Amino acid sequence: MDSSKIEPPLKAPQIRLIADLALFAIFSLSSLLVVCFLIVNSPPFIRRLASAVTGVRWGMTTANYSNKATEVKSLQNDSLDVLFMGSSHAYRTFDTQFFDSVGVRAFNLGTSAETPINSIQLLTGTSHYLKARTVILELYPRVFTMDGVEAYMNLLNGMNEYLPDQAKTAFLLRDRRTILCYLGRRLALGEPYVTRTKTDVYVKGGFVRNDMIGKLGNNRLVIPEKVNEAQFEACSQMIEVLQQRKVEMVAVIVPIPALSPETKVQYDKLTKRIAEMCRIHHVKFIDFNQFVSYPAEYFYDADHLNYTGVQAFLPFFTQKMRDMNVHPFSHAMFEEP
Amino acid sequence: MSPLSLVFLIFISSVFIGYWTLRNASLRVQNSFLLIASYFFYAWGDWRFLTLLIANSIITYLLARAIANQAIPGRKKLLLLLGVVFTVGILAFFKYYNFFADSFVRALSLLGISSNIHTLKLILPLGISYFTFKSLSFMIEVYRGKLSVTRDVVAYFTYIGFFPQLIAGPIDRPSTLLTQIETRRQMDLPAIYLGAKQGLWGLFKKLVVANALVKIVDPIFADYTSRSGFELMIGAIFYSIEIYCDFSGYTDIANGCARILGFHPIENFTRPYFSRDIGEFWRRWHISLTSWFRDYIFYPLGGGLISRWKVIRNTLITFTVSGLWHGANWTFVVWGFAHGMLMVPIILGIQKTHTKKVAHNRMFPKWNDLWQMALTLSLVTALWVVFRADSITQAVEYLTRCFTAFDLHLLTSKRDILRSLVVVGAMFILEWQKREAHTPLDLKFRSRSVRWLFYTLVLITILLLGNFNESAFLYGQF
């Protein structure tokens, strides 16, 4: 084993290796782009199948998004009293027509699986159109354990024009699905295919009504233990942005069905952290599950209120907002529950 | 640092460039670079354990030197014993302290004696089982006079800390890996390409197959009492495939990395699920560990050249220890012992073990081979349930429910099962087709375009179907 023996430099294999690597990289990247192009421009049933198999949303959106996107644009020169934001809990709970009826002009910008990372982006992207005096952010604790990938893909397809820094976010979320979805969106020749859910009815103002009564049984809802710290950071950042804009913010958690003891432990842990974050930033926070406990008939699944639940909840919500002296609700005209 | 992460991709690319840039520098410089890279890789997860790795390397090297220099056999043996106690002691402390403390307290309580032995919150240092076994084999080989102690400390340290094998092996012997570290490596393009192909196949098995199956298997095992027998069977079969794809996938990535750096690592898996009996299975599954136990436990106990009953006894001891190596739980002990029991018919000559290649020069296996493969896989799968279960009671309940609670009702999404079956099927077809090659991606098409198209297809499949959220490897915890 003569370690001192120096061999003559091998130039040829090195050059061949670099050439092969470069060629293969170009070849595979082009193939990937071709595959993405073919999928995203294929008939809807293929896109649906590809979405189910790959977990990527290939040029598909729901009527809820397309309606919401159109409506946001029409609000450009109007000013709102309240803007609701957050996950599906927000858009399935806050019926803007109800608030209209009590003299509060509101819009519901909530989107599916929306996490604070997505909320802050959406807030930035729609700031030109939506100017509200108060923002009510629904902070379902589970969103603090999520990565924001699902919401990113939904927004990319459904509310593309209101989503800033799309490429940057696709890479920052560090998930193959976001990158593929972004590539697909860029390669799409037309607008995303709009699907409709039979049980969902989009109501003007961004609310989505669902009248179904879910079969809850034993609630199997699980909140993962691992917390995504980036979500807390994004939430703090969002609060600061709103405070700089002198917009009042209220953080809320809407009613959910009774949880299993294990899930409740995790729920309480996260709620405590949310409350602490709000306290530090001097933001009003209210978890409505501490005040109401609705029966199973008020929910349509393990997570969300149905329209019966919404009707029961909103007067109570408005009253609480009045009690907390949240500006637009202090003059709301309605009968106390 | 997970081999599935982007950080690792940057790491391995940098190491590859740096390593081959230094190919004209002295071997010691190139090895030093490899050693620094290995320590950097190890420290990435938890730098505190790096001290353990370095301490292990220093002490075992010094002991090996002392063994080599010692002329008196008794003292030589004593030094080896010291080395074994030191290395195995540290491993046992981290891995088994709680298990033995807990078992001891339970045994005493059965006798009506209460004791105050406390369990500790210990984190198992990454790869401790693997580098411990490497250093042990070095000392034993030196003791046996089969290996001279290298004067090149850097080479020895690199052998122990060689980053591709740090997390979950394979446990390459000093006679093969250390010798290669001490020899100048050539930049051999076909070998580098083979490494890349092996790594790609490993990624496919882990990300596309194993990580898809884990999402089905874990809920079934966690909630087995409310699942039908049919679903439990699916869970067991899928776990069997998951553990294979997870572990052999990791090995392929590790060996692929070693190959692109000019090494020829030991093959750890040679399509074990195409085995026709348990003996053949163990010659194809986790080969580096099986041969380690054979050479350092089974042979010293007397090997196979003694009476049959003693061979059975030694086999049972070896397999039981092998089970215990996997972790501090009685399920592993029972799993190992049961595998030992399955070897008994072979030892007694009731069953013959297959030494010839399956379906050599044939496209399909013979019916008899197919039946034997199915039977072996069923036995292995049943024992994987014991291996996977949290307790023996759970394992027995699980296996019993497979038959007593049999109906076709499924809680798992049929779409997920179907999707998994498609990728598992595709993987096994390719593995069968290339069962005698290093890797199924070692394609022999003449046209480079066809080969590249195939590799690209695998790469795109990984990107489209891969689950990158599960970055831990099952055997990383052992």
PDB file of N, CA and C in Angstrom, chain B residues 201-213 238-253 269 272-273 285 423-424 427-428 431 473-474:
ATOM      1  N   TRP B 201     -32.204   3.205  -7.059  1.00  0.00           N
ATOM      2  CA  TRP B 201     -33.132   2.105  -6.762  1.00  0.00           C
ATOM      3  C   TRP B 201     -33.470   2.088  -5.259  1.00  0.00           C
ATOM      4  N   GLY B 202     -32.476   2.391  -4.449  1.00  0.00           N
ATOM      5  CA  GLY B 202     -32.703   2.465  -3.000  1.00  0.00           C
ATOM      6  C   GLY B 202     -33.705   3.559  -2.676  1.00  0.00           C
ATOM      7  N   LEU B 203     -33.573   4.693  -3.330  1.00  0.00           N
ATOM      8  CA  LEU B 203     -34.517   5.802  -3.118  1.00  0.00           C
ATOM      9  C   LEU B 203     -35.925   5.386  -3.527  1.00  0.00           C
ATOM     10  N   PHE B 204     -36.016   4.670  -4.639  1.00  0.00           N
ATOM     11  CA  PHE B 204     -37.327   4.209  -5.108  1.00  0.00           C
ATOM     12  C   PHE B 204     -37.967   3.300  -4.059  1.00  0.00           C
ATOM     13  N   LYS B 205     -37.189   2.336  -3.579  1.00  0.00           N
ATOM     14  CA  LYS B 205     -37.744   1.376  -2.615  1.00  0.00           C
ATOM     15  C   LYS B 205     -38.184   2.074  -1.332  1.00  0.00           C
ATOM     16  N   LYS B 206     -37.356   3.016  -0.870  1.00  0.00           N
ATOM     17  CA  LYS B 206     -37.696   3.684   0.387  1.00  0.00           C
ATOM     18  C   LYS B 206     -38.849   4.679   0.204  1.00  0.00           C
ATOM     19  N   LEU B 207     -38.691   5.580  -0.758  1.00  0.00           N
ATOM     20  CA  LEU B 207     -39.646   6.696  -0.870  1.00  0.00           C
ATOM     21  C   LEU B 207     -40.980   6.296  -1.493  1.00  0.00           C
ATOM     22  N   VAL B 208     -40.904   5.437  -2.486  1.00  0.00           N
ATOM     23  CA  VAL B 208     -42.146   5.098  -3.196  1.00  0.00           C
ATOM     24  C   VAL B 208     -42.846   3.898  -2.554  1.00  0.00           C
ATOM     25  N   VAL B 209     -42.069   2.882  -2.185  1.00  0.00           N
ATOM     26  CA  VAL B 209     -42.722   1.671  -1.665  1.00  0.00           C
ATOM     27  C   VAL B 209     -42.849   1.709  -0.134  1.00  0.00           C
ATOM     28  N   ALA B 210     -41.701   1.745   0.552  1.00  0.00           N
ATOM     29  CA  ALA B 210     -41.752   1.646   2.027  1.00  0.00           C
ATOM     30  C   ALA B 210     -42.568   2.778   2.644  1.00  0.00           C
ATOM     31  N   ASN B 211     -42.337   3.989   2.190  1.00  0.00           N
ATOM     32  CA  ASN B 211     -43.033   5.131   2.787  1.00  0.00           C
ATOM     33  C   ASN B 211     -44.524   5.177   2.442  1.00  0.00           C
ATOM     34  N   ALA B 212     -44.912   4.484   1.370  1.00  0.00           N
ATOM     35  CA  ALA B 212     -46.350   4.389   1.068  1.00  0.00           C
ATOM     36  C   ALA B 212     -46.971   3.337   1.969  1.00  0.00           C
ATOM     37  N   LEU B 213     -46.230   2.259   2.182  1.00  0.00           N
ATOM     38  CA  LEU B 213     -46.776   1.167   2.994  1.00  0.00           C
ATOM     39  C   LEU B 213     -46.880   1.548   4.464  1.00  0.00           C
ATOM     40  N   PHE B 238     -47.888  -6.270   4.133  1.00  0.00           N
ATOM     41  CA  PHE B 238     -47.329  -4.951   3.789  1.00  0.00           C
ATOM     42  C   PHE B 238     -46.157  -4.588   4.710  1.00  0.00           C
ATOM     43  N   TYR B 239     -46.249  -4.981   5.968  1.00  0.00           N
ATOM     44  CA  TYR B 239     -45.117  -4.680   6.861  1.00  0.00           C
ATOM     45  C   TYR B 239     -43.874  -5.452   6.417  1.00  0.00           C
ATOM     46  N   SER B 240     -44.119  -6.692   6.010  1.00  0.00           N
ATOM     47  CA  SER B 240     -43.031  -7.526   5.526  1.00  0.00           C
ATOM     48  C   SER B 240     -42.317  -6.851   4.347  1.00  0.00           C
ATOM     49  N   ILE B 241     -43.107  -6.287   3.461  1.00  0.00           N
ATOM     50  CA  ILE B 241     -42.531  -5.610   2.285  1.00  0.00           C
ATOM     51  C   ILE B 241     -41.930  -4.266   2.697  1.00  0.00           C
ATOM     52  N   GLU B 242     -42.604  -3.602   3.631  1.00  0.00           N
ATOM     53  CA  GLU B 242     -42.103  -2.293   4.088  1.00  0.00           C
ATOM     54  C   GLU B 242     -40.711  -2.421   4.695  1.00  0.00           C
ATOM     55  N   ILE B 243     -40.551  -3.399   5.583  1.00  0.00           N
ATOM     56  CA  ILE B 243     -39.252  -3.515   6.270  1.00  0.00           C
ATOM     57  C   ILE B 243     -38.156  -3.891   5.258  1.00  0.00           C
ATOM     58  N   TYR B 244     -38.519  -4.705   4.289  1.00  0.00           N
ATOM     59  CA  TYR B 244     -37.533  -5.055   3.258  1.00  0.00           C
ATOM     60  C   TYR B 244     -37.147  -3.815   2.440  1.00  0.00           C
ATOM     61  N   CYS B 245     -38.149  -3.089   1.987  1.00  0.00           N
ATOM     62  CA  CYS B 245     -37.857  -1.927   1.133  1.00  0.00           C
ATOM     63  C   CYS B 245     -37.172  -0.815   1.914  1.00  0.00           C
ATOM     64  N   ASP B 246     -37.537  -0.680   3.164  1.00  0.00           N
ATOM     65  CA  ASP B 246     -36.930   0.346   3.998  1.00  0.00           C
ATOM     66  C   ASP B 246     -35.453   0.038   4.226  1.00  0.00           C
ATOM     67  N   PHE B 247     -35.200  -1.185   4.677  1.00  0.00           N
ATOM     68  CA  PHE B 247     -33.826  -1.538   5.052  1.00  0.00           C
ATOM     69  C   PHE B 247     -32.932  -1.760   3.829  1.00  0.00           C
ATOM     70  N   SER B 248     -33.445  -2.521   2.866  1.00  0.00           N
ATOM     71  CA  SER B 248     -32.604  -2.761   1.688  1.00  0.00           C
ATOM     72  C   SER B 248     -32.486  -1.476   0.873  1.00  0.00           C
ATOM     73  N   GLY B 249     -33.524  -0.628   0.950  1.00  0.00           N
ATOM     74  CA  GLY B 249     -33.455   0.681   0.277  1.00  0.00           C
ATOM     75  C   GLY B 249     -32.337   1.511   0.867  1.00  0.00           C
ATOM     76  N   TYR B 250     -32.266   1.525   2.210  1.00  0.00           N
ATOM     77  CA  TYR B 250     -31.185   2.261   2.857  1.00  0.00           C
ATOM     78  C   TYR B 250     -29.833   1.681   2.446  1.00  0.00           C
ATOM     79  N   THR B 251     -29.729   0.338   2.474  1.00  0.00           N
ATOM     80  CA  THR B 251     -28.456  -0.308   2.123  1.00  0.00           C
ATOM     81  C   THR B 251     -28.044   0.050   0.705  1.00  0.00           C
ATOM     82  N   ASP B 252     -29.018   0.081  -0.190  1.00  0.00           N
ATOM     83  CA  ASP B 252     -28.701   0.433  -1.577  1.00  0.00           C
ATOM     84  C   ASP B 252     -28.173   1.869  -1.668  1.00  0.00           C
ATOM     85  N   ILE B 253     -28.779   2.767  -0.900  1.00  0.00           N
ATOM     86  CA  ILE B 253     -28.298   4.156  -0.914  1.00  0.00           C
ATOM     87  C   ILE B 253     -26.880   4.201  -0.339  1.00  0.00           C
ATOM     88  N   PHE B 269     -28.240  -7.496   0.936  1.00  0.00           N
ATOM     89  CA  PHE B 269     -29.485  -8.188   0.573  1.00  0.00           C
ATOM     90  C   PHE B 269     -29.361  -8.709  -0.852  1.00  0.00           C
ATOM     91  N   PRO B 272     -34.023 -11.401  -0.805  1.00  0.00           N
ATOM     92  CA  PRO B 272     -34.359 -12.435   0.197  1.00  0.00           C
ATOM     93  C   PRO B 272     -35.754 -13.024   0.067  1.00  0.00           C
ATOM     94  N   TYR B 273     -36.708 -12.259  -0.498  1.00  0.00           N
ATOM     95  CA  TYR B 273     -38.073 -12.793  -0.561  1.00  0.00           C
ATOM     96  C   TYR B 273     -38.271 -13.776  -1.713  1.00  0.00           C
ATOM     97  N   TRP B 285     -30.663 -12.245   3.581  1.00  0.00           N
ATOM     98  CA  TRP B 285     -31.205 -11.119   4.352  1.00  0.00           C
ATOM     99  C   TRP B 285     -30.142 -10.601   5.318  1.00  0.00           C
ATOM    100  N   VAL B 423     -47.325  -0.395  -7.029  1.00  0.00           N
ATOM    101  CA  VAL B 423     -45.892  -0.102  -6.922  1.00  0.00           C
ATOM    102  C   VAL B 423     -45.105  -1.311  -6.392  1.00  0.00           C
ATOM    103  N   VAL B 424     -45.735  -2.056  -5.470  1.00  0.00           N
ATOM    104  CA  VAL B 424     -45.059  -3.257  -4.948  1.00  0.00           C
ATOM    105  C   VAL B 424     -44.894  -4.266  -6.085  1.00  0.00           C
ATOM    106  N   MET B 427     -42.183  -3.228  -8.430  1.00  0.00           N
ATOM    107  CA  MET B 427     -40.862  -3.411  -7.826  1.00  0.00           C
ATOM    108  C   MET B 427     -40.430  -4.881  -7.862  1.00  0.00           C
ATOM    109  N   PHE B 428     -41.350  -5.767  -7.475  1.00  0.00           N
ATOM    110  CA  PHE B 428     -40.987  -7.186  -7.443  1.00  0.00           C
ATOM    111  C   PHE B 428     -40.749  -7.748  -8.842  1.00  0.00           C
ATOM    112  N   GLU B 431     -37.307  -6.637  -9.669  1.00  0.00           N
ATOM    113  CA  GLU B 431     -36.317  -7.353  -8.847  1.00  0.00           C
ATOM    114  C   GLU B 431     -36.176  -8.802  -9.328  1.00  0.00           C
ATOM    115  N   PHE B 473     -35.236   5.749   8.997  1.00  0.00           N
ATOM    116  CA  PHE B 473     -35.138   4.369   8.521  1.00  0.00           C
ATOM    117  C   PHE B 473     -35.366   3.419   9.693  1.00  0.00           C
ATOM    118  N   LEU B 474     -36.124   2.342   9.422  1.00  0.00           N
ATOM    119  CA  LEU B 474     -36.457   1.405  10.496  1.00  0.00           C
ATOM    120  C   LEU B 474     -35.215   0.868  11.193  1.00  0.00           C
TER     121      LEU B 474
END
